[in-house]
Coordinates of C-alpha atoms in Angstrom, one line a residue:
X504 CA 0.0 -0.1 0.1
X505 CA 0.9 3.7 -0.3
X506 CA 3.1 4.9 2.5
X507 CA 1.2 7.0 5.1
X508 CA 2.2 10.6 5.4
X509 CA 0.0 11.3 8.5
X510 CA 3.0 11.8 10.9
X511 CA 4.8 14.2 8.5
X512 CA 1.7 16.3 8.1
X513 CA 0.9 16.5 11.7
X514 CA 4.5 17.4 12.5
X515 CA 4.5 20.2 9.7
X516 CA 1.1 21.5 11.2
X517 CA 2.5 21.7 14.7
X518 CA 5.7 23.3 13.5
X519 CA 3.7 26.0 11.7
X520 CA 1.6 26.5 14.7
X521 CA 4.5 26.8 17.0
X522 CA 6.1 29.3 14.6
X523 CA 2.9 31.4 14.4
X524 CA 2.6 31.6 18.1
X525 CA 6.2 32.5 18.5
X526 CA 5.9 35.2 16.0
X527 CA 2.7 36.5 17.7
X528 CA 4.4 36.6 21.1
X529 CA 7.5 38.3 19.7
X530 CA 5.5 40.9 17.9
X531 CA 3.6 41.8 21.2
X532 CA 6.5 41.3 23.6
X533 CA 9.7 42.1 21.6
X534 CA 10.2 45.3 23.4
X535 CA 9.9 43.7 26.9
X536 CA 12.3 41.0 25.8
X537 CA 14.9 43.6 24.7
X538 CA 14.5 45.6 27.8
X539 CA 14.9 42.4 29.9
X540 CA 18.1 41.5 28.0
X541 CA 19.5 45.0 28.1
X542 CA 18.8 45.3 31.9
X543 CA 20.3 41.8 32.6
X544 CA 23.3 41.6 30.2
X545 CA 23.7 45.1 28.8
X546 CA 26.9 47.1 29.2
X547 CA 27.1 49.8 31.7
X548 CA 28.3 53.2 30.5
X549 CA 30.3 54.1 33.4
X550 CA 33.8 55.5 33.9
X551 CA 33.6 57.6 30.6
X552 CA 33.9 60.9 32.3
X553 CA 30.2 62.0 31.5
X554 CA 28.3 64.1 33.9
X555 CA 24.9 63.8 32.3
X556 CA 22.9 60.8 31.0
X557 CA 21.0 63.0 28.5
X558 CA 21.2 66.5 27.0
X559 CA 17.8 67.7 26.2
X560 CA 17.3 70.5 23.6
X561 CA 13.9 72.1 23.2
X562 CA 12.2 75.4 22.6
X563 CA 11.0 77.5 25.5
X564 CA 7.3 77.8 24.5
X565 CA 4.3 76.7 26.6
X566 CA 3.6 73.3 24.9
X567 CA 7.2 72.2 24.7
X568 CA 8.2 73.5 28.1
X569 CA 5.3 71.6 29.7
X570 CA 6.2 68.4 28.0
X571 CA 9.9 68.5 29.0
X572 CA 9.4 69.6 32.6
X573 CA 6.2 67.8 33.5
X574 CA 6.5 64.5 31.4
X575 CA 10.0 63.8 30.1
X576 CA 12.2 65.1 32.9
X577 CA 10.2 63.5 35.8
X578 CA 10.2 60.1 34.0
X579 CA 14.0 60.2 33.5
X580 CA 15.1 61.6 36.7
X581 CA 12.5 60.5 39.3
X582 CA 11.6 57.0 37.9
X583 CA 14.9 56.0 36.3
X584 CA 17.5 58.0 38.3
X585 CA 19.0 59.6 35.1
X586 CA 20.8 62.9 35.2
X587 CA 19.4 65.2 32.7
X588 CA 20.7 68.6 31.4
X589 CA 18.1 70.9 29.8
X590 CA 18.7 73.6 27.3
X591 CA 16.0 75.8 25.8
X592 CA 18.5 78.0 23.8
X593 CA 19.4 77.8 20.1
X594 CA 22.1 75.2 20.0
X595 CA 23.2 76.0 16.4
X596 CA 23.4 79.9 16.3
X597 CA 24.3 80.8 12.7
X598 CA 24.3 77.1 11.7
X599 CA 27.4 76.3 13.8
X600 CA 27.6 74.6 17.3
X601 CA 27.5 76.9 20.2
X602 CA 30.2 76.7 22.9
X603 CA 27.5 75.7 25.4
X604 CA 26.5 72.7 23.0
X605 CA 30.2 71.6 22.6
X606 CA 30.8 71.7 26.3
X607 CA 27.7 69.9 27.4
X608 CA 27.6 67.3 24.6
X609 CA 31.0 66.2 25.7
X610 CA 29.6 65.7 29.1
X611 CA 26.4 63.9 28.1
X612 CA 25.8 60.3 26.9
X613 CA 22.8 61.0 24.8
X614 CA 21.2 63.8 22.8
X615 CA 17.4 64.2 23.0
X616 CA 15.8 66.8 20.6
X617 CA 12.1 67.7 20.9
X618 CA 11.4 68.2 17.3
X619 CA 8.3 70.4 17.3
X620 CA 7.1 73.0 14.8
X621 CA 8.5 75.7 17.1
X622 CA 11.9 74.0 17.1
X623 CA 11.8 73.9 13.3
X624 CA 11.3 77.7 13.2
X625 CA 14.8 78.3 14.5
X626 CA 17.3 79.9 12.1
X627 CA 19.5 76.9 11.4
X628 CA 16.3 74.6 10.8
X629 CA 14.8 77.1 8.2
X630 CA 18.1 78.0 6.5
X631 CA 20.0 74.8 6.2
X632 CA 18.6 71.9 8.1
X633 CA 20.7 69.3 6.5
X634 CA 24.0 71.1 7.6
X635 CA 22.7 71.5 11.1
X636 CA 21.6 67.9 11.3
X637 CA 25.1 66.7 10.2
X638 CA 26.7 68.9 12.8
X639 CA 24.5 67.2 15.5
X640 CA 25.2 63.8 14.3
X641 CA 29.0 64.5 14.4
X642 CA 28.8 65.4 18.0
X643 CA 26.8 62.4 19.0
X644 CA 28.8 59.1 19.8
X645 CA 25.4 57.3 19.9
X646 CA 22.2 57.8 17.9
X647 CA 20.5 61.0 18.6
X648 CA 16.9 60.6 20.2
X649 CA 14.3 62.6 18.3
X650 CA 10.9 63.1 19.8
X651 CA 8.0 64.0 17.5
X652 CA 4.5 64.9 18.7
X653 CA 1.8 63.0 16.9
X654 CA -0.3 66.0 15.8
X655 CA 2.8 67.7 14.4
X656 CA 4.4 64.7 12.7
X657 CA 1.9 64.6 10.0
X658 CA 2.4 68.2 9.1
X659 CA 6.2 68.1 9.1
X660 CA 8.1 69.6 6.2
X661 CA 8.9 67.2 3.5
X662 CA 12.6 67.9 3.4
X663 CA 12.8 67.3 7.3
X664 CA 11.1 63.9 6.9
X665 CA 13.4 62.9 3.9
X666 CA 16.5 63.8 5.9
X667 CA 15.5 61.9 8.8
X668 CA 14.7 58.8 6.7
X669 CA 18.2 59.1 5.2
X670 CA 19.9 59.1 8.6
X671 CA 17.6 56.8 10.3
X672 CA 20.5 54.5 11.3
X673 CA 21.9 57.4 13.3
X674 CA 18.6 58.6 14.8
X675 CA 16.1 57.1 17.1
X676 CA 12.8 58.7 16.1
X677 CA 10.0 58.5 18.9
X678 CA 6.4 59.6 18.3
X679 CA 4.6 60.8 21.3
X680 CA 1.0 59.8 20.9
X681 CA -2.2 60.4 22.9
X682 CA -1.8 57.1 24.9
X683 CA 1.9 57.5 25.4
X684 CA 1.3 58.9 28.9
X685 CA 0.7 55.4 30.2
X686 CA 4.0 54.1 31.8
X687 CA 3.9 50.8 30.0
X688 CA 3.4 52.4 26.6
X689 CA 5.6 51.8 23.6
X690 CA 7.1 55.3 23.8
X691 CA 8.6 54.7 27.2
X692 CA 9.9 51.4 26.3
X693 CA 11.6 52.6 23.1
X694 CA 13.1 55.6 25.1
X695 CA 14.5 53.1 27.8
X696 CA 16.2 51.1 25.0
X697 CA 17.8 54.2 23.6
X698 CA 19.1 55.5 26.9
X699 CA 22.1 54.0 28.8
X700 CA 21.5 51.0 31.0
X701 CA 20.1 52.1 34.3
X702 CA 22.4 51.5 37.3
X703 CA 20.4 49.7 40.0
X704 CA 22.1 49.9 43.4
X705 CA 21.5 47.0 45.9
X706 CA 19.2 47.5 49.0
X707 CA 17.4 50.6 47.6
X708 CA 14.5 49.6 49.9
X709 CA 16.6 50.3 53.0
X710 CA 16.1 54.0 52.4
X711 CA 18.3 57.0 51.5
X712 CA 22.0 55.9 51.5
X713 CA 22.8 59.3 53.0
X714 CA 20.3 58.7 55.9
X715 CA 21.7 55.2 56.4
X716 CA 25.4 56.6 56.6
X717 CA 24.3 59.3 59.0
X718 CA 22.6 56.6 61.2
X719 CA 19.4 58.7 61.4
X720 CA 16.8 57.2 63.7
X721 CA 13.9 59.0 62.3
X722 CA 10.9 56.6 62.5
X723 CA 9.7 58.0 59.0
X724 CA 12.9 56.8 57.5
X725 CA 13.5 53.6 59.6
X726 CA 12.1 50.3 58.6
X727 CA 10.5 48.3 61.6
X728 CA 11.6 50.6 64.5
X729 CA 11.9 48.8 67.8
X730 CA 9.2 50.9 69.6
X731 CA 6.5 50.1 67.0
X732 CA 4.6 46.8 67.2
X733 CA 6.0 45.4 63.9
X734 CA 6.3 41.8 65.3
X735 CA 3.5 39.2 64.8
X736 CA 1.7 38.0 67.8
X737 CA 3.2 34.9 69.5
X738 CA 0.0 33.7 70.7
X739 CA -2.5 34.4 67.9
X740 CA -5.1 32.1 69.5
X741 CA -4.9 33.8 72.9
X742 CA -3.1 33.2 76.1
X743 CA -3.0 29.4 76.6
X744 CA -1.1 29.5 79.9
X745 CA 2.4 30.0 81.3
X746 CA 5.2 28.5 79.3
X747 CA 8.1 29.4 81.5
X748 CA 8.7 28.7 85.1
X749 CA 7.7 31.5 87.5
X750 CA 9.7 31.8 90.6
X751 CA 7.7 33.5 93.6
X752 CA 9.7 35.5 95.9
X753 CA 8.9 35.5 99.6
X754 CA 6.9 38.3 100.6
X755 CA 8.8 40.7 102.7
X756 CA 6.7 42.7 105.2
X757 CA 7.7 46.1 106.3
X758 CA 8.2 46.5 110.1
X759 CA 5.4 47.9 112.0
X760 CA 6.4 51.1 113.8
X761 CA 4.8 51.9 117.2
X762 CA 2.0 54.4 116.9
X763 CA 2.7 57.9 118.2
X764 CA -0.2 59.4 120.2
X765 CA -1.4 62.5 118.5
X766 CA -1.9 65.3 121.1
X767 CA -3.7 68.6 120.9
X768 CA -1.7 70.8 118.5
X769 CA -0.3 73.9 120.3
X770 CA -0.7 77.1 118.4
X771 CA 2.7 78.4 117.2
X772 CA 3.4 82.0 117.8
X773 CA 2.9 84.1 114.6
X774 CA 5.9 86.0 113.3
X775 CA 3.7 88.7 111.8
X776 CA 2.4 91.5 113.9
X777 CA -1.3 92.0 113.3
X778 CA -2.3 94.1 116.2
X779 CA -2.5 97.4 114.3
X780 CA -4.6 96.2 111.3
X781 CA -7.5 98.3 112.4
X782 CA -5.5 101.6 112.4
X783 CA -4.0 101.2 109.2
X784 CA -5.2 103.5 106.2
X785 CA -5.7 101.4 103.0
X786 CA -6.9 104.2 100.8
X787 CA -5.0 104.8 97.6
X788 CA -2.3 107.3 97.6
X789 CA -2.5 109.8 94.8
X790 CA 0.7 111.7 95.5
X791 CA 2.8 109.3 93.6
X792 CA 1.0 110.1 90.4
X793 CA 1.4 113.9 90.6
X794 CA 3.9 115.1 88.1
X795 CA 3.3 118.8 88.8
X796 CA 2.3 120.2 92.3
X797 CA 0.0 123.1 93.0
X798 CA 2.9 125.2 94.1
X799 CA 4.7 124.8 90.7
X800 CA 1.5 126.0 89.0

């Protein structure tokens, strides 16, 4: 009879099913997998003489300033303990890098640019964006991080989009969307991948290292203080009796002193003479309050 191909067909179907599930899981969790690998086996960028983890360039208008100070900076500094340097000035005056940019870029590990419409209205962006972008890329040892707002990305100039596509291997373009405010959103995961590996010190739950070194006994900064009832009850079911031997000491009675008869109390002579109380004049004296006498008048 003809050979049966049932086993081969079943194996092929199972293999295709496994590959499909693996592809689905990777498409949904690839950022989490990359973050786990980076936080576990990534290289630390320490000992390079840098003072800041990120140098943030933005324009000082209401929208950009609120985004940087109330969204981006708290996430980087408070949640991930990064050191951030902010600059709202023109970093390429006249199309050339400023002294402030050269100094701070040499001290920073990453460059973050909030590329908004107001940012693109600067002189170096309107006159020669290509040359300015090349200057920035020359100063960056790692790919520059460019943040684009969702509403403004669709109306960006065609030449800016084309240049960013040409240098996409040296740029990390992140789009801020309406749902990016969620801490587990794609935006924050991609930003974490573009930033240096976060340094996690052991025993962070023990409190502030400065407080620990100073041996501060403040109860608000001390875990499980001795005078608080932080231990579990040794007898949760109630007192079931004495478990340790109790030694009763002999009662020691105080000696009884003989009672002293209380006689009639003799009046003690008073040291104050009160015989002339009736002849004393208690009227208020007014001569002390006279500043001018009648004779003077």
